[in-house]
Coordinates of C-alpha atoms in Angstrom, one line a residue:
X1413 CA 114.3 82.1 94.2
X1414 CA 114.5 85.9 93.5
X1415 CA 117.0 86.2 96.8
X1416 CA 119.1 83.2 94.9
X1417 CA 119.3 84.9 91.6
X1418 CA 120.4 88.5 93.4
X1419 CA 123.3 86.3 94.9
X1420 CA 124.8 85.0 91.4
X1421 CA 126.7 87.2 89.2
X1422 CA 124.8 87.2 85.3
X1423 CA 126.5 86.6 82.1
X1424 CA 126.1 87.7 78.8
X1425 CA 125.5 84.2 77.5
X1426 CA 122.8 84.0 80.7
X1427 CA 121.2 87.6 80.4
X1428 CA 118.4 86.4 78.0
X1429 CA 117.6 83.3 80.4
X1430 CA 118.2 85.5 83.4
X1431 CA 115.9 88.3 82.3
X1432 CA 113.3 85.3 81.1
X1433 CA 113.4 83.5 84.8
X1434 CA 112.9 87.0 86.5
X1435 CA 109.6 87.8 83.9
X1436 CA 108.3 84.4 85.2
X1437 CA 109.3 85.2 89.1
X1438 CA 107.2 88.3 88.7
X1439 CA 104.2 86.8 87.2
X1440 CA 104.1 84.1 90.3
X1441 CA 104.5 87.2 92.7
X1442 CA 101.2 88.4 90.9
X1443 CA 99.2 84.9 90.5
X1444 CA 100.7 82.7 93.4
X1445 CA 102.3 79.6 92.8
X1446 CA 102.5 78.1 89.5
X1447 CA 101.7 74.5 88.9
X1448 CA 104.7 72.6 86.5
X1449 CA 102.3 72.3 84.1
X1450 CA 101.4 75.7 83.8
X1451 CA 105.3 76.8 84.0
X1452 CA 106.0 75.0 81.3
X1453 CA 103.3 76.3 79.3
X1454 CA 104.8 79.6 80.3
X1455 CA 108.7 78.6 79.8
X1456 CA 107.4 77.2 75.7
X1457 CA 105.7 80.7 75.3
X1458 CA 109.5 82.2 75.2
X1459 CA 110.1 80.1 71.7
X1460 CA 111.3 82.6 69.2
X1461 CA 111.4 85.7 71.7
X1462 CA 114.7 87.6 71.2
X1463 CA 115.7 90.3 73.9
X1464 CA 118.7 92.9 73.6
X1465 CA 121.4 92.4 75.3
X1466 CA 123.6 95.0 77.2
X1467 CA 126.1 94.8 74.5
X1468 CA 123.8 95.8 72.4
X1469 CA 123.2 92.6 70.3
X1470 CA 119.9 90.5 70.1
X1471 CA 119.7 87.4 71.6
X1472 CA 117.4 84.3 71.6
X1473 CA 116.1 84.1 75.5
X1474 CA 116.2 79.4 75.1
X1475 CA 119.0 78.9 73.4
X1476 CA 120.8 82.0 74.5
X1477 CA 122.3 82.3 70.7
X1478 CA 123.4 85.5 69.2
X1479 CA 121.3 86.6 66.2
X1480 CA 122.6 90.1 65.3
X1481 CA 124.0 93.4 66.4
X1482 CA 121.8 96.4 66.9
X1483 CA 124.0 99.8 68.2
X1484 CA 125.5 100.3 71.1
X1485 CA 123.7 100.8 74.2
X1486 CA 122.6 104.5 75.4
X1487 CA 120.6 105.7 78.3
X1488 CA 117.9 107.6 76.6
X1489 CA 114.5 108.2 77.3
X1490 CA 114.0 106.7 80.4
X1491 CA 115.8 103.5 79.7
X1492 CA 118.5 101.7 77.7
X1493 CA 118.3 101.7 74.4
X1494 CA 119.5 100.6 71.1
X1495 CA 117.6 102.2 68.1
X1496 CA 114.4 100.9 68.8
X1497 CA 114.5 98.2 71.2
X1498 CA 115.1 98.6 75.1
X1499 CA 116.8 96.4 77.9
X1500 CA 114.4 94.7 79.9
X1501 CA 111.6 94.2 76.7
X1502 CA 110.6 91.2 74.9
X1503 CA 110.5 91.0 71.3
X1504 CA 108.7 88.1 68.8
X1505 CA 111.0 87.2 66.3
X1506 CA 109.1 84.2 64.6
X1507 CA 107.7 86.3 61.3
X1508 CA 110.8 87.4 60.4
X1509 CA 110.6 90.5 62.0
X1510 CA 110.7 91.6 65.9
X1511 CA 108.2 92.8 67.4
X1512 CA 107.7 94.3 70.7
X1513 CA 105.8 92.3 73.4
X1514 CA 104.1 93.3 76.4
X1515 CA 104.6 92.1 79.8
X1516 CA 101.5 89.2 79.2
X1517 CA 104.0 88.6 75.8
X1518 CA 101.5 89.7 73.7
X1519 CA 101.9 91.9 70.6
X1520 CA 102.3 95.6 71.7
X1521 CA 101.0 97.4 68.5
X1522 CA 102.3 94.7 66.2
X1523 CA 105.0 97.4 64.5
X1524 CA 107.9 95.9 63.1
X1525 CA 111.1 97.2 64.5
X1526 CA 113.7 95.6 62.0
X1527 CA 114.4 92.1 60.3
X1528 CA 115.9 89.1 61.4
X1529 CA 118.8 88.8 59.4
X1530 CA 122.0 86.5 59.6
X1531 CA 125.0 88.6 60.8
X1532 CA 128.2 86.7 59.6
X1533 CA 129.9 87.6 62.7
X1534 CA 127.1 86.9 65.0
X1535 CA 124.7 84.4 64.0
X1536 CA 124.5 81.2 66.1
X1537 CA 127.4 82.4 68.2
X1538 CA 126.9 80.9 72.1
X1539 CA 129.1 83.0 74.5
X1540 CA 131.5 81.6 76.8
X1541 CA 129.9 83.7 79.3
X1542 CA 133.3 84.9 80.9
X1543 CA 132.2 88.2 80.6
X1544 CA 130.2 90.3 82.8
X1545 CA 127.1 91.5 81.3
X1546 CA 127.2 94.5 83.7
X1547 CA 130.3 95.4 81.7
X1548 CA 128.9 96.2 78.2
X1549 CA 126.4 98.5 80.6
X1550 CA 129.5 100.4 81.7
X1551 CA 129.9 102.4 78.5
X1552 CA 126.3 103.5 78.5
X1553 CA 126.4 104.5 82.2
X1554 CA 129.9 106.3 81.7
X1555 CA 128.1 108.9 79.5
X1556 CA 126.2 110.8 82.2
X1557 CA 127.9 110.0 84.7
X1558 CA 130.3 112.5 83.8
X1559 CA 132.2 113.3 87.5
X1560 CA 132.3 111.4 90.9
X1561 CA 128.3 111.7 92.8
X1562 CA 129.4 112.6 96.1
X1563 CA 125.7 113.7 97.3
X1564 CA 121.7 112.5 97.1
X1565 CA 120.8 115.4 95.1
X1566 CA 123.4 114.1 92.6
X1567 CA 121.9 110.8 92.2
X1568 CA 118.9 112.3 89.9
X1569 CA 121.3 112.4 86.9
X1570 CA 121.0 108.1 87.4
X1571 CA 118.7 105.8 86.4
X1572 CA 115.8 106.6 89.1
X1573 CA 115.6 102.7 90.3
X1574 CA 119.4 103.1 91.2
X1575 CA 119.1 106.1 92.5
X1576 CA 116.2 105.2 94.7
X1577 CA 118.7 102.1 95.9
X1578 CA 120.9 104.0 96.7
X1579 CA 119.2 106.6 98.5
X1580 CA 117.6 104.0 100.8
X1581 CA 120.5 103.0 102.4
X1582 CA 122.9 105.6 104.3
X1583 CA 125.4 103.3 105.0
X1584 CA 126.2 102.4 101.5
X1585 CA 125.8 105.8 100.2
X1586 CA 128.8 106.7 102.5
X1587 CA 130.8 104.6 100.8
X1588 CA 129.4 105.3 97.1
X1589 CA 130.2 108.8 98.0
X1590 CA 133.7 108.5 98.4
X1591 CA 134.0 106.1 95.3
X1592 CA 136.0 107.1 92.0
X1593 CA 133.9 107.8 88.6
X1594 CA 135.2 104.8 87.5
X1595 CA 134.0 102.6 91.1
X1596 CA 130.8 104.3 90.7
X1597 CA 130.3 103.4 86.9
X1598 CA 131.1 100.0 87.6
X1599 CA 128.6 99.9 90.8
X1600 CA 125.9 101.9 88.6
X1601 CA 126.1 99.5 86.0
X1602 CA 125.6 96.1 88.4
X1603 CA 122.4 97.8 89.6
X1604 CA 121.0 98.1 87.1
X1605 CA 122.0 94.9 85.2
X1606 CA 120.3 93.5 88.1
X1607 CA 117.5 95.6 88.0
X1608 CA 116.5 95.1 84.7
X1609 CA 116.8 91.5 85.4
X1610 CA 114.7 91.1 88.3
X1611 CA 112.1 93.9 87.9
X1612 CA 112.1 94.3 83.9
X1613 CA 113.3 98.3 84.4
X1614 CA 115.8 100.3 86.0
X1615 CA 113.3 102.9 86.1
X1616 CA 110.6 103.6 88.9
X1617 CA 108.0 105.8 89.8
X1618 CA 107.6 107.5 93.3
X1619 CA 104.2 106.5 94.9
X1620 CA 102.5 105.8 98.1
X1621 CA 102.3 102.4 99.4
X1622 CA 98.5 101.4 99.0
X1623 CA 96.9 98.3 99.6
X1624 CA 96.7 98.0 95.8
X1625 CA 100.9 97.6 95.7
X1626 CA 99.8 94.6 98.2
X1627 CA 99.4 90.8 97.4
X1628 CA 96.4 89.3 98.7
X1629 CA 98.7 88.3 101.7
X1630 CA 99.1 91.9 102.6
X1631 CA 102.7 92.1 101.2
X1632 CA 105.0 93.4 99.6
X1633 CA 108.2 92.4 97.6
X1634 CA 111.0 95.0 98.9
X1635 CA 114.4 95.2 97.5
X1636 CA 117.1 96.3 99.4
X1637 CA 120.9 97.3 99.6
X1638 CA 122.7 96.3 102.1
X1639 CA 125.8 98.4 103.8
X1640 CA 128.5 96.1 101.5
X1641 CA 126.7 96.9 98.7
X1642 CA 124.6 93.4 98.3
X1643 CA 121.3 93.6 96.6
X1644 CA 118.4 91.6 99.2
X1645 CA 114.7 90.6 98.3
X1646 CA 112.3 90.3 100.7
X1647 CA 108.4 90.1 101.2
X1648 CA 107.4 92.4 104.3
X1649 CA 104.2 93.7 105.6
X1650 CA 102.2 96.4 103.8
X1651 CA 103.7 100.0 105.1
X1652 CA 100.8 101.6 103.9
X1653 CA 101.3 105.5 103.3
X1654 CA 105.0 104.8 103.2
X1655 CA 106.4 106.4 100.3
X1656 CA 108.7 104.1 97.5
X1657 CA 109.8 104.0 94.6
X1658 CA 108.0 101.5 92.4
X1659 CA 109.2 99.4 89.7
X1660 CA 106.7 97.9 87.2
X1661 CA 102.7 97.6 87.7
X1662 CA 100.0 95.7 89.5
X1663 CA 100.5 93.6 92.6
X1664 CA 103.7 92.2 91.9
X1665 CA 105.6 95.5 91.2
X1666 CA 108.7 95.3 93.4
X1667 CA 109.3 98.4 95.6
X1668 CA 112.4 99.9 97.2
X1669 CA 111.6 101.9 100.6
X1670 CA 112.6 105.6 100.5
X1671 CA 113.7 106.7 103.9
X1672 CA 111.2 109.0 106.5
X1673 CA 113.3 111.9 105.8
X1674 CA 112.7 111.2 102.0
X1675 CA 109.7 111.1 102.2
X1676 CA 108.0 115.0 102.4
X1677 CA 107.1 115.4 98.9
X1678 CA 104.1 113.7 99.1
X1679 CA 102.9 115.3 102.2
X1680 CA 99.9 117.4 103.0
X1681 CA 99.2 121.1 103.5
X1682 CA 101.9 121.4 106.3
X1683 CA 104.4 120.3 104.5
X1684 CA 104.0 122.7 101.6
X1685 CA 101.2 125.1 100.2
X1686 CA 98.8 121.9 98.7
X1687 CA 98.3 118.5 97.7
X1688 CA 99.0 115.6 96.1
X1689 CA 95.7 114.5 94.0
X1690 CA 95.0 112.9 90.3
X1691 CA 96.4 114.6 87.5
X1692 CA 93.0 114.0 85.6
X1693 CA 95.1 114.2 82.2
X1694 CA 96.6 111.7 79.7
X1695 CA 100.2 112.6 78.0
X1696 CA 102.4 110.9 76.0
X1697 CA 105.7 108.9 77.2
X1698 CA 108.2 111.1 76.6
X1699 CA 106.4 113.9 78.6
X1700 CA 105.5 111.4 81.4
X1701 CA 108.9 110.3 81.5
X1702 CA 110.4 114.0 82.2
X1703 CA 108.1 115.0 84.7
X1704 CA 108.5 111.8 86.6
X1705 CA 112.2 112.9 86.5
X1706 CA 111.2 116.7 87.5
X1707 CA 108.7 115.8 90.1
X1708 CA 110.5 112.3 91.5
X1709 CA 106.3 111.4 91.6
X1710 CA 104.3 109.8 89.3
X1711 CA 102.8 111.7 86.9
X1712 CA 99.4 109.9 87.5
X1713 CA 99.5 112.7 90.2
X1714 CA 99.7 116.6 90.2
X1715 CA 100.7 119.3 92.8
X1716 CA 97.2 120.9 93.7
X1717 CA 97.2 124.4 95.2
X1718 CA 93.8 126.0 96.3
X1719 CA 91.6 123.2 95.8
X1720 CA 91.8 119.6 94.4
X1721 CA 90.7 120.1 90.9
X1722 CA 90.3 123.0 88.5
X1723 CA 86.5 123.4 89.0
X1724 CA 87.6 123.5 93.0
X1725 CA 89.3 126.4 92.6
X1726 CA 92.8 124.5 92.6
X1727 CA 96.1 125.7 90.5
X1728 CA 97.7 122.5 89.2
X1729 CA 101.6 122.0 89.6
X1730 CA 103.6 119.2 88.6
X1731 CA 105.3 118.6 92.0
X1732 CA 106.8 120.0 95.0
X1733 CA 109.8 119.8 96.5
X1734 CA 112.8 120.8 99.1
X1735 CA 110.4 124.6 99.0
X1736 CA 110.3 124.5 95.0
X1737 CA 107.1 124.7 93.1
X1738 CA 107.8 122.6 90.0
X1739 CA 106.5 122.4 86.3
X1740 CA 108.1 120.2 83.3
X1741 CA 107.6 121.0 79.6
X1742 CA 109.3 118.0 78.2
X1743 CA 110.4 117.1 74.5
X1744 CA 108.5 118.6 71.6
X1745 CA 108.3 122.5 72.9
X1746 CA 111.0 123.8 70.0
X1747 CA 109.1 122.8 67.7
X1748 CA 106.7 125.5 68.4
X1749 CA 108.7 128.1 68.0
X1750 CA 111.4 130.2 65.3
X1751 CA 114.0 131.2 67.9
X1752 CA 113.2 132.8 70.3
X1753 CA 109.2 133.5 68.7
X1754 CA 106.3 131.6 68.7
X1755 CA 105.1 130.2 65.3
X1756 CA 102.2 132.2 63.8
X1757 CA 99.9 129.6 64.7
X1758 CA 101.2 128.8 68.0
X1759 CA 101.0 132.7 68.8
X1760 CA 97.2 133.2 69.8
X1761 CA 96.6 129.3 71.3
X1762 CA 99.5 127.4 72.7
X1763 CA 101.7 130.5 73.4
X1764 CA 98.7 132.5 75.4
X1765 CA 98.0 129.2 77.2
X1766 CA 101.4 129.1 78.6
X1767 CA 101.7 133.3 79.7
X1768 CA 97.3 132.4 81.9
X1769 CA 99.3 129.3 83.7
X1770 CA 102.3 131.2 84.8
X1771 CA 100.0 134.2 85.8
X1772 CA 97.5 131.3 87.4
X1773 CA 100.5 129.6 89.7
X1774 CA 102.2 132.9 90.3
X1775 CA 98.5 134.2 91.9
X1776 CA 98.1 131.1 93.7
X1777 CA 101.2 131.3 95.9
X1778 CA 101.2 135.1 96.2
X1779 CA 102.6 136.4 99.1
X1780 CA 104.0 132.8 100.5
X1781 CA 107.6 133.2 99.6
X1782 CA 107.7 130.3 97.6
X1783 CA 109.4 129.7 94.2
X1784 CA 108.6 128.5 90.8
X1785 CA 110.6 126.9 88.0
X1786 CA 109.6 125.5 85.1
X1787 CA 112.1 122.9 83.7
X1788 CA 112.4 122.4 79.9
X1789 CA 113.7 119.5 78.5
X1790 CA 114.9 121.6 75.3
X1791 CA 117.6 124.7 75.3
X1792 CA 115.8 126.4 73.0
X1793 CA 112.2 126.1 73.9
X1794 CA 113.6 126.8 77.4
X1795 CA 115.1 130.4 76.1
X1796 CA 111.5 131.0 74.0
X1797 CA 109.5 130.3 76.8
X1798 CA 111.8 132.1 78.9
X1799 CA 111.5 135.4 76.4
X1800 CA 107.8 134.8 76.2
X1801 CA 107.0 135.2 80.0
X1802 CA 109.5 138.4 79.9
X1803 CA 107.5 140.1 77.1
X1804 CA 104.5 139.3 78.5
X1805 CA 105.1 140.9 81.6
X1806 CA 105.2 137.9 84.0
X1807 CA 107.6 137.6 86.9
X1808 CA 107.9 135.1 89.0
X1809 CA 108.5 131.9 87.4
X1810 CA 112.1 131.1 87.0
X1811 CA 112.6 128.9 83.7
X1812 CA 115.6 126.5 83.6
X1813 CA 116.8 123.9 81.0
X1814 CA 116.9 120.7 82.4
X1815 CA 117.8 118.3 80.0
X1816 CA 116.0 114.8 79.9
X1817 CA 117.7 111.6 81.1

């Protein structure tokens, strides 16, 4: 079914039915196959669930009506957004106000996010659904990708689902490559339409296939692209200790194959100075978001050096890669500082901190030739910290701002 629905272009008067089939595709990847009964228990559970579209309006996923517009839609925080609600998320909108739902369509945290309310111009409106709902993504897209991507490093300015599409096929990246801004926009944008509808994210996580990723026949779903461009969906065989980039949780996340070349960042010693372990710490979205996008890993992981835990010994990183020690401070550093000096009370706790884990990862990897940078999400916590380490004497870690997707 998955393999039909890749083949048919979407609408915006389908996109709430579209992204509502692919929710229930996913679940019977997890659970097996579905009795009628049980499907339409599932299919009735969708009364009075509203989703945003990519035009940025909110829609009601039975009767595909238009209830209101939102804002337009921006890439921001790992996904696309419109004030408070996200492409790919379910919202309740029976009380009056919506709600966000999780992927069992449960309430989240049971916050309201705004009110229904009757919008003159868009209330009860069914589309004609001659438009393209990849389209309305177009304008979104357009505003980061700023110039023609004419190489893989390039792709990490995308979405990191379409970038790991991408990626995993050479023969279409020869042809992206050679695109115009406007070709690419327009390819960029029917990913991840598609994405969103099939996996619930255009997002994904970098991971090791385990026989957790696997269904209890020992598979997994793969997507694909093919050299023309064509999205495919298949089931293949476990390759565990492949590395992929994973979209969505539990054994019916969908996976997209990173090549053997691609694949060095998760290595062992010889490919780099330690390894991959658990992270053994909890952080809040935003932060997880940036240094998924730093590392390409998933932040459930660190970049041990020395040993495999603090008590071993072992100097944590957050990732790896192409010879580069990496660390990501994401949103919230600026805060902590006036200019370019730390607040009073960030001075002598938070600001030490900071100078003992340079000094710690500069020790670890003495004498290896091997670099550090620290990426900031913020231009002005990247300049403090940057100052900080110079005052304190501490050379060796290169600090850049890297601006979150």
């Amino acid at each position: 079914m998955l393999k039909v629905l890749l083949s048919k272009p979407v609408t915006l008067a389908q996109f709430p039915a579209r992204l509502a089939v692919g929710h229930l595709l996913r679940r019977a990847l997890e659970e097996g196959e579905l009795s009628r009964a049980e499907l339409l228990r599932q299919v009735e559970r969708f009364s009075g669930v509203a989703v945003l579209r990519p035009d940025g309006c909110l829609a009601w996923v039975r009767s595909g009506k238009t209830q209101q517009r939102v804002a337009p839609v921006e890439w921001r925080d790992g996904g696309f957004r419109a004030h408070g609600f996200e492409l790919g998320r379910f919202y309740d909108g029976r009380t009056g106000v919506y709600r966000l739902l999780d992927d069992a369509l449960r309430e989240v945290d049971g916050r309201p996010l705004a009110d229904v309310h009757d919008d003159a111009d868009y209330v009860g409106r069914t589309l004609d659904g001659a438009e393209a709902a990849f389209v309305k993504l177009a304008l979104s897209v357009g505003h980061f990708l700023t110039y023609p991507l004419d190489s893989l490093a390039a792709l990490k300015n995308l979405p990191a689902g379409v970038a790991a599409l991408i990626a995993s096929s050479p023969e279409y990246f020869e042809r992206f490559r050679y695109m115009t801004r406007g070709e690419q926009i327009q390819v960029v944008s029917e990913l991840a339409t598609n994405l969103v509808l099939t996996t619930g994210t255009a997002t994904a996580t970098t991971r090791t296939v385990t026989g957790a990723l696997a269904g209890a026949d020992a598979t997994v779903p793969v997507l694909a692209l093919s050299a023309q461009g064509a999205l495919t969906f298949e089931r293949v065989a476990a390759p565990v200790g492949r590395a992929a980039a994973v979209l969505g949780g539990g054994p019916g996340a969908v996976i997209i194959l990173q090549r053997a070349s691609t694949t060095a960042q998760g290595a062992g010693p010889s490919r780099g100075p330690g390894r991959w372990g658990p992270a053994k710490e909890s952080m809040k979205p935003p932060a997880r978001r940036y240094q998924e996008q730093i590392s390409g890993h998933s932040a459930d992981d660190a970049y041990w050096v020395g040993g495999m835990s603090s008590q071993a010994g072992g100097v944590k990183f957050d990732g790896f890669k192409d010879g580069v020690l990496l660390e990501a401070k994401g949103p919230g550093y600026a805060k902590f500082f006036d200019e370019l000096e730390p607040k009073e009370w960030f001075l002598h706790s938070g600001a030490k901190d900071l100078v003992k884990q340079a000094d710690r990862q500069i020790r670890a990897v003495r004498g290896q030739g091997l670099r550090i940078e620290w990426h900031v999400a913020e231009a002005k916590a990247a300049a403090a910290i940057r100052a900080l380490l110079h005052e304190a004497g501490v050379e060796g870690v290169k600090v850049l701002h890297t601006p979150a997707l």
